[in-house]
mmCIF file of C-alpha atoms in Angstrom:
data_model
loop_
_atom_site.group_PDB
_atom_site.id
_atom_site.type_symbol
_atom_site.label_atom_id
_atom_site.label_comp_id
_atom_site.label_asym_id
_atom_site.label_seq_id
_atom_site.Cartn_x
_atom_site.Cartn_y
_atom_site.Cartn_z
ATOM 1 C CA MET L 13 -6.961 28.519 -17.011
ATOM 2 C CA VAL L 14 -3.797 26.444 -16.616
ATOM 3 C CA GLN L 15 -1.203 27.241 -13.965
ATOM 4 C CA LYS L 16 1.912 25.356 -15.067
ATOM 5 C CA HIS L 17 3.645 25.849 -11.737
ATOM 6 C CA ALA L 18 0.957 24.028 -9.739
ATOM 7 C CA LEU L 19 1.540 20.496 -10.949
ATOM 8 C CA GLY L 20 2.045 18.807 -7.552
ATOM 9 C CA ARG L 21 3.747 15.426 -7.093
ATOM 10 C CA GLY L 22 1.834 13.273 -9.508
ATOM 11 C CA LEU L 23 3.020 11.017 -12.310
ATOM 12 C CA SER L 24 5.085 13.799 -13.896
ATOM 13 C CA ALA L 25 7.216 14.006 -10.750
ATOM 14 C CA LEU L 26 7.793 10.249 -10.836
ATOM 15 C CA ILE L 27 8.772 10.310 -14.491
ATOM 16 C CA ASP L 28 11.202 13.171 -13.903
ATOM 17 C CA ALA L 29 12.660 11.437 -10.849
ATOM 18 C CA GLU L 30 13.226 8.110 -12.579
ATOM 19 C CA PRO L 31 13.199 7.913 -16.392
ATOM 20 C CA ILE L 32 11.216 5.061 -17.884
ATOM 21 C CA SER L 33 10.848 3.880 -21.461
ATOM 22 C CA THR L 34 8.362 6.475 -22.656
ATOM 23 C CA SER L 35 8.596 9.193 -25.246
ATOM 24 C CA GLY L 36 6.434 12.045 -26.444
ATOM 25 C CA SER L 37 5.861 15.726 -25.881
ATOM 26 C CA SER L 38 6.548 17.206 -22.469
ATOM 27 C CA SER L 39 4.527 20.327 -23.273
ATOM 28 C CA ILE L 40 0.895 20.801 -22.295
ATOM 29 C CA ASN L 41 -1.634 20.155 -25.056
ATOM 30 C CA GLU L 42 -5.317 21.056 -25.209
ATOM 31 C CA ILE L 43 -7.108 17.846 -26.170
ATOM 32 C CA GLU L 44 -10.756 17.619 -27.245
ATOM 33 C CA ILE L 45 -12.541 15.805 -24.461
ATOM 34 C CA HIS L 46 -14.576 13.555 -26.791
ATOM 35 C CA LYS L 47 -11.309 12.024 -28.021
ATOM 36 C CA ILE L 48 -10.325 10.924 -24.494
ATOM 37 C CA HIS L 49 -11.189 7.473 -23.115
ATOM 38 C CA PRO L 50 -10.741 6.037 -19.593
ATOM 39 C CA ASN L 51 -8.053 3.440 -18.995
ATOM 40 C CA PRO L 52 -9.827 0.028 -18.839
ATOM 41 C CA HIS L 53 -7.169 -1.087 -16.330
ATOM 42 C CA GLN L 54 -7.697 1.867 -14.000
ATOM 43 C CA PRO L 55 -6.772 0.664 -10.481
ATOM 44 C CA ARG L 56 -9.467 2.831 -8.873
ATOM 45 C CA THR L 57 -12.916 1.346 -9.312
ATOM 46 C CA HIS L 58 -14.902 3.670 -7.027
ATOM 47 C CA PHE L 59 -15.242 7.423 -7.528
ATOM 48 C CA ASP L 60 -16.832 9.300 -4.652
ATOM 49 C CA GLU L 61 -19.778 11.293 -6.030
ATOM 50 C CA GLU L 62 -19.519 14.090 -3.474
ATOM 51 C CA ALA L 63 -15.796 14.526 -4.108
ATOM 52 C CA LEU L 64 -16.411 14.561 -7.872
ATOM 53 C CA ALA L 65 -19.067 17.234 -7.449
ATOM 54 C CA GLU L 66 -16.662 19.368 -5.403
ATOM 55 C CA LEU L 67 -13.933 18.930 -8.007
ATOM 56 C CA ALA L 68 -16.369 19.835 -10.797
ATOM 57 C CA ALA L 69 -17.346 23.013 -8.940
ATOM 58 C CA SER L 70 -13.679 23.937 -8.536
ATOM 59 C CA ILE L 71 -12.960 23.307 -12.230
ATOM 60 C CA LYS L 72 -15.965 25.394 -13.221
ATOM 61 C CA GLU L 73 -14.679 28.245 -11.058
ATOM 62 C CA ILE L 74 -10.927 28.267 -11.797
ATOM 63 C CA GLY L 75 -10.334 25.652 -14.512
ATOM 64 C CA ILE L 76 -7.915 22.700 -14.571
ATOM 65 C CA ILE L 77 -4.906 23.312 -12.304
ATOM 66 C CA GLN L 78 -3.049 20.055 -12.968
ATOM 67 C CA PRO L 79 -3.129 18.654 -16.517
ATOM 68 C CA ILE L 80 -4.051 15.005 -16.923
ATOM 69 C CA THR L 81 -1.661 12.489 -18.544
ATOM 70 C CA LEU L 82 -2.703 10.667 -21.716
ATOM 71 C CA ARG L 83 -1.400 8.042 -24.085
ATOM 72 C CA LYS L 84 -2.006 8.673 -27.760
ATOM 73 C CA ILE L 85 -3.734 5.719 -29.411
ATOM 74 C CA ASP L 86 -4.169 7.294 -32.860
ATOM 75 C CA GLU L 87 -4.931 10.700 -34.312
ATOM 76 C CA ASP L 88 -8.430 10.797 -32.843
ATOM 77 C CA ASN L 89 -8.136 8.763 -29.659
ATOM 78 C CA TYR L 90 -6.301 9.130 -26.348
ATOM 79 C CA GLU L 91 -6.296 6.903 -23.262
ATOM 80 C CA ILE L 92 -6.009 8.216 -19.719
ATOM 81 C CA ILE L 93 -2.864 7.248 -17.812
ATOM 82 C CA ALA L 94 -3.506 9.572 -14.866
ATOM 83 C CA GLY L 95 -6.297 12.020 -14.096
ATOM 84 C CA GLU L 96 -9.609 10.216 -14.607
ATOM 85 C CA ARG L 97 -11.274 12.177 -11.772
ATOM 86 C CA ARG L 98 -10.328 15.461 -13.463
ATOM 87 C CA TYR L 99 -11.592 14.080 -16.793
ATOM 88 C CA ARG L 100 -14.941 13.036 -15.288
ATOM 89 C CA ALA L 101 -15.361 16.338 -13.461
ATOM 90 C CA SER L 102 -14.516 18.297 -16.621
ATOM 91 C CA LYS L 103 -17.190 16.438 -18.570
ATOM 92 C CA ARG L 104 -19.708 17.283 -15.838
ATOM 93 C CA VAL L 105 -19.180 21.010 -16.267
ATOM 94 C CA GLY L 106 -19.287 20.796 -20.062
ATOM 95 C CA LEU L 107 -15.657 21.480 -20.958
ATOM 96 C CA THR L 108 -14.892 20.660 -24.595
ATOM 97 C CA THR L 109 -11.104 20.489 -24.172
ATOM 98 C CA ILE L 110 -8.774 19.615 -21.331
ATOM 99 C CA PRO L 111 -5.033 20.290 -20.819
ATOM 100 C CA ALA L 112 -2.933 17.140 -20.940
ATOM 101 C CA TYR L 113 0.556 15.733 -21.150
ATOM 102 C CA ILE L 114 0.903 13.201 -23.963
ATOM 103 C CA LYS L 115 3.056 10.121 -23.453
ATOM 104 C CA THR L 116 3.789 7.092 -25.601
ATOM 105 C CA ALA L 117 3.762 3.801 -23.729
ATOM 106 C CA ASP L 118 2.881 0.154 -24.303
ATOM 107 C CA ASP L 119 -0.112 -1.483 -22.592
ATOM 108 C CA ASP L 120 1.851 -3.018 -19.717
ATOM 109 C CA LEU L 121 3.635 0.229 -18.950
ATOM 110 C CA VAL L 122 0.370 2.171 -18.971
ATOM 111 C CA VAL L 123 -1.027 -0.118 -16.278
ATOM 112 C CA GLU L 124 2.142 0.183 -14.200
ATOM 113 C CA MET L 125 2.142 3.966 -14.536
ATOM 114 C CA ALA L 126 -1.530 4.148 -13.560
ATOM 115 C CA LEU L 127 -0.912 1.952 -10.523
ATOM 116 C CA ILE L 128 1.994 4.086 -9.345
ATOM 117 C CA GLU L 129 0.086 7.308 -9.965
ATOM 118 C CA ASN L 130 -2.751 5.851 -7.915
ATOM 119 C CA LEU L 131 -0.424 5.427 -4.933
ATOM 120 C CA GLN L 132 0.315 9.156 -4.850
ATOM 121 C CA ARG L 133 -3.290 9.990 -3.966
ATOM 122 C CA GLU L 134 -3.940 11.014 -0.365
ATOM 123 C CA ASP L 135 -7.517 9.691 -0.264
ATOM 124 C CA LEU L 136 -6.672 6.013 -0.764
ATOM 125 C CA ASN L 137 -7.345 3.745 2.183
ATOM 126 C CA ALA L 138 -4.674 1.376 3.487
ATOM 127 C CA ILE L 139 -6.178 -1.724 1.843
ATOM 128 C CA GLU L 140 -6.314 -0.052 -1.585
ATOM 129 C CA ILE L 141 -2.648 0.839 -1.162
ATOM 130 C CA ALA L 142 -1.792 -2.704 -0.050
ATOM 131 C CA LEU L 143 -3.626 -4.253 -3.012
ATOM 132 C CA THR L 144 -1.832 -1.901 -5.388
ATOM 133 C CA PHE L 145 1.528 -2.904 -3.916
ATOM 134 C CA GLN L 146 0.543 -6.553 -4.261
ATOM 135 C CA ARG L 147 -0.471 -6.109 -7.889
ATOM 136 C CA LEU L 148 2.794 -4.351 -8.731
ATOM 137 C CA GLN L 149 4.690 -7.192 -7.088
ATOM 138 C CA GLU L 150 2.806 -9.965 -8.832
ATOM 139 C CA GLU L 151 2.306 -8.503 -12.306
ATOM 140 C CA TYR L 152 5.639 -6.697 -12.665
ATOM 141 C CA LYS L 153 7.813 -9.051 -10.615
ATOM 142 C CA MET L 154 8.946 -6.270 -8.292
ATOM 143 C CA THR L 155 10.742 -7.115 -5.070
ATOM 144 C CA GLN L 156 9.800 -5.096 -1.999
ATOM 145 C CA GLU L 157 13.111 -3.262 -2.319
ATOM 146 C CA ARG L 158 12.480 -2.342 -5.958
ATOM 147 C CA LEU L 159 8.887 -1.426 -5.157
ATOM 148 C CA SER L 160 9.966 0.911 -2.358
ATOM 149 C CA GLU L 161 12.378 2.658 -4.733
ATOM 150 C CA ARG L 162 9.759 2.915 -7.493
ATOM 151 C CA VAL L 163 7.035 4.477 -5.345
ATOM 152 C CA GLY L 164 9.296 6.523 -3.063
ATOM 153 C CA LYS L 165 8.346 4.839 0.211
ATOM 154 C CA LYS L 166 10.460 3.066 2.838
ATOM 155 C CA ARG L 167 10.863 -0.675 2.507
ATOM 156 C CA ALA L 168 9.340 -1.157 5.971
ATOM 157 C CA THR L 169 6.305 0.909 4.944
ATOM 158 C CA VAL L 170 5.712 -1.296 1.905
ATOM 159 C CA ALA L 171 6.092 -4.428 4.059
ATOM 160 C CA ASN L 172 3.623 -3.111 6.656
ATOM 161 C CA TYR L 173 0.978 -2.444 4.011
ATOM 162 C CA LEU L 174 1.396 -5.885 2.446
ATOM 163 C CA ARG L 175 1.034 -7.528 5.868
ATOM 164 C CA LEU L 176 -2.483 -6.060 6.122
ATOM 165 C CA LEU L 177 -3.606 -8.485 3.412
ATOM 166 C CA ARG L 178 -3.006 -11.363 5.827
ATOM 167 C CA LEU L 179 -5.701 -10.043 8.192
ATOM 168 C CA PRO L 180 -9.196 -11.616 8.212
ATOM 169 C CA ALA L 181 -11.508 -10.203 5.539
ATOM 170 C CA GLU L 182 -13.759 -8.579 8.152
ATOM 171 C CA ILE L 183 -10.854 -6.525 9.494
ATOM 172 C CA GLN L 184 -9.689 -5.608 5.985
ATOM 173 C CA MET L 185 -13.187 -4.299 5.214
ATOM 174 C CA ALA L 186 -13.121 -2.244 8.431
ATOM 175 C CA ILE L 187 -9.832 -0.666 7.351
ATOM 176 C CA LYS L 188 -11.252 0.020 3.888
ATOM 177 C CA ASP L 189 -14.386 1.598 5.390
ATOM 178 C CA LYS L 190 -12.194 3.603 7.815
ATOM 179 C CA GLN L 191 -13.772 2.058 10.906
ATOM 180 C CA ILE L 192 -10.246 1.425 12.167
ATOM 181 C CA ASP L 193 -7.025 3.064 11.053
ATOM 182 C CA MET L 194 -3.541 1.896 10.144
ATOM 183 C CA GLY L 195 -2.338 2.167 13.744
ATOM 184 C CA HIS L 196 -4.993 -0.281 14.954
ATOM 185 C CA ALA L 197 -4.227 -2.651 12.100
ATOM 186 C CA ARG L 198 -0.472 -2.635 12.731
ATOM 187 C CA ALA L 199 -1.098 -3.653 16.330
ATOM 188 C CA ILE L 200 -3.529 -6.418 15.369
ATOM 189 C CA ILE L 201 -1.238 -7.902 12.711
ATOM 190 C CA THR L 202 1.363 -8.796 15.342
ATOM 191 C CA ILE L 203 -1.069 -11.439 16.664
ATOM 192 C CA ASP L 204 -0.744 -14.780 14.872
ATOM 193 C CA ASP L 205 -4.171 -16.209 15.722
ATOM 194 C CA PRO L 206 -7.016 -14.940 13.427
ATOM 195 C CA ALA L 207 -9.590 -15.635 16.165
ATOM 196 C CA ARG L 208 -7.696 -13.415 18.587
ATOM 197 C CA GLN L 209 -7.277 -10.790 15.865
ATOM 198 C CA LEU L 210 -11.054 -10.702 15.394
ATOM 199 C CA GLY L 211 -11.544 -10.557 19.158
ATOM 200 C CA ILE L 212 -9.359 -7.444 19.406
ATOM 201 C CA TYR L 213 -11.131 -5.910 16.402
ATOM 202 C CA GLU L 214 -14.542 -6.447 17.999
ATOM 203 C CA GLN L 215 -13.322 -4.739 21.180
ATOM 204 C CA ILE L 216 -12.072 -1.775 19.118
ATOM 205 C CA ILE L 217 -15.473 -1.315 17.482
ATOM 206 C CA LYS L 218 -17.503 -1.921 20.646
ATOM 207 C CA ASN L 219 -15.428 0.246 22.998
ATOM 208 C CA HIS L 220 -13.962 2.781 20.532
ATOM 209 C CA LEU L 221 -10.446 1.859 21.612
ATOM 210 C CA SER L 222 -7.478 4.082 20.854
ATOM 211 C CA VAL L 223 -4.375 2.727 19.125
ATOM 212 C CA ARG L 224 -2.466 2.903 22.420
ATOM 213 C CA LYS L 225 -5.138 0.824 24.176
ATOM 214 C CA VAL L 226 -5.027 -1.787 21.414
ATOM 215 C CA GLU L 227 -1.247 -2.012 21.699
ATOM 216 C CA GLU L 228 -1.697 -2.616 25.431
ATOM 217 C CA LEU L 229 -4.208 -5.412 24.784
ATOM 218 C CA VAL L 230 -1.820 -7.033 22.321
ATOM 219 C CA ARG L 231 1.000 -6.920 24.866
ATOM 220 C CA ASN L 232 -1.274 -8.679 27.375
ATOM 221 C CA ILE L 233 -2.009 -11.392 24.818
ATOM 222 C CA ASP L 234 1.738 -11.821 24.279
ATOM 223 C CA GLU L 235 2.212 -12.276 28.028
ATOM 224 C CA VAL L 236 -0.485 -14.981 28.115
ATOM 225 C CA ARG L 237 1.166 -16.688 25.161
ATOM 226 C CA ASP L 238 4.528 -16.580 26.962
ATOM 227 C CA ASN L 239 2.950 -18.294 29.974
ATOM 228 C CA GLU L 240 1.481 -20.952 27.693
ATOM 229 C CA THR L 241 4.908 -21.467 26.174
ATOM 230 C CA LYS L 242 6.354 -22.340 29.585
ATOM 231 C CA ASN L 243 4.166 -25.431 29.591
ATOM 232 C CA GLN L 244 5.538 -26.632 26.276
ATOM 233 C CA HIS L 245 8.031 -29.458 25.957
ATOM 234 C CA PRO L 246 11.486 -28.284 27.144
ATOM 235 C CA ILE L 247 13.651 -26.964 24.331
ATOM 236 C CA PRO L 248 16.655 -29.212 23.596
ATOM 237 C CA LYS L 249 20.038 -27.643 24.359
ATOM 238 C CA GLU L 250 20.965 -27.535 20.680
ATOM 239 C CA HIS L 251 17.774 -25.560 20.007
ATOM 240 C CA VAL L 252 18.640 -23.122 22.782
ATOM 241 C CA GLN L 253 21.973 -22.584 21.071
ATOM 242 C CA ILE L 254 20.247 -21.992 17.724
ATOM 243 C CA GLU L 255 17.909 -19.485 19.390
ATOM 244 C CA LYS L 256 20.910 -17.640 20.816
ATOM 245 C CA GLN L 257 22.703 -17.585 17.470
ATOM 246 C CA LEU L 258 19.614 -16.281 15.675
ATOM 247 C CA LYS L 259 19.181 -13.534 18.249
ATOM 248 C CA GLU L 260 22.804 -12.461 17.832
ATOM 249 C CA HIS L 261 22.597 -12.583 14.042
ATOM 250 C CA PHE L 262 19.320 -10.697 13.595
ATOM 251 C CA GLY L 263 19.624 -8.401 16.600
ATOM 252 C CA VAL L 264 15.979 -8.837 17.621
ATOM 253 C CA PRO L 265 14.139 -11.005 20.180
ATOM 254 C CA VAL L 266 13.802 -14.641 19.074
ATOM 255 C CA LYS L 267 11.250 -17.099 20.485
ATOM 256 C CA PHE L 268 11.697 -20.847 19.995
ATOM 257 C CA ILE L 269 8.589 -22.974 20.723
ATOM 258 C CA CYS L 270 8.658 -26.759 20.617
ATOM 259 C CA ASN L 271 6.022 -29.320 21.654
ATOM 260 C CA ASP L 272 6.498 -32.883 22.905
ATOM 261 C CA LYS L 273 6.289 -34.223 19.345
ATOM 262 C CA GLY L 274 9.208 -32.118 18.210
ATOM 263 C CA LYS L 275 7.085 -29.683 16.210
ATOM 264 C CA GLY L 276 7.414 -25.956 16.801
ATOM 265 C CA LYS L 277 8.161 -22.553 15.384
ATOM 266 C CA ILE L 278 10.703 -19.756 15.541
ATOM 267 C CA THR L 279 9.407 -16.203 15.904
ATOM 268 C CA LEU L 280 11.422 -13.059 15.216
ATOM 269 C CA SER L 281 9.997 -9.912 16.835
ATOM 270 C CA PHE L 282 10.643 -6.298 15.857
ATOM 271 C CA ARG L 283 9.752 -3.139 17.763
ATOM 272 C CA SER L 284 9.967 -0.452 15.094
ATOM 273 C CA ASP L 285 10.024 0.197 11.358
ATOM 274 C CA GLU L 286 13.799 0.548 11.620
ATOM 275 C CA GLU L 287 14.165 -2.956 13.087
ATOM 276 C CA LEU L 288 11.879 -4.366 10.386
ATOM 277 C CA GLU L 289 13.960 -2.613 7.737
ATOM 278 C CA LYS L 290 17.149 -4.198 9.098
ATOM 279 C CA LEU L 291 15.502 -7.614 9.199
ATOM 280 C CA MET L 292 14.407 -7.319 5.561
ATOM 281 C CA GLU L 293 17.923 -6.309 4.531
ATOM 282 C CA LEU L 294 19.353 -9.353 6.322
ATOM 283 C CA PHE L 295 16.808 -11.643 4.640
ATOM 284 C CA ASP L 296 17.798 -10.191 1.255
ATOM 285 C CA LYS L 297 21.440 -10.976 1.942
ATOM 286 C CA LEU L 298 20.555 -14.539 2.953
ATOM 287 C CA HIS L 299 18.517 -14.914 -0.233
#
């Protein structure tokens, strides 16, 4: 049983929202399941067995609600663009055909479409999302601005996910395994020192810290770092002027650190997604 009105916001919604160079029928076709093959470039590599079993039970009871999306290879072969979980579950319950949209696309576009479809799933963890963003950036030369438009997310949201990939591997695995959530990770990422990041992470796991408590710990670390900065080599007057100009230009706190050998760093701080968004826009204009 196919309910055409219950299609959700999957790949079809993205295609309707922003046309891309594909062609083919927009009607629903019943395709023999033995003619369908998984996409070898499927971004998702792990399929939860329990979730598949639940989906199979639902399909057995009420049928396919949302058709899958296929690319026609030849008369007897189709490749999955979106909907491999539905395909696998349908095979489990012995369906011989499955409703599908048929699209025509080249190999590169199929991968891009599959990646973007993957981002619409609610069960992805933050690291899977970040890696998908990274792959779209690297393989399809997308800027963060273009990427945010393509996937329908704010530029700051895309930037926050990509920043997770700079965390130590142990923390990334904890995010992937849902031991800590995005709120914890966003607090940890503001710390520059990986050793301190791991120290905060260990406290989260050991003491079951809330996001608010982690943010408080990070603020305390910032205060200690500020005190350490006071013992650094005095900043030359011209550097103080540069710090002031940067603060006025970017509209966010600026920290200028310099040691007695003349080496140092400039840090721009932001307090919200909105401030990050403004910073990214200013960087784009400078570029």
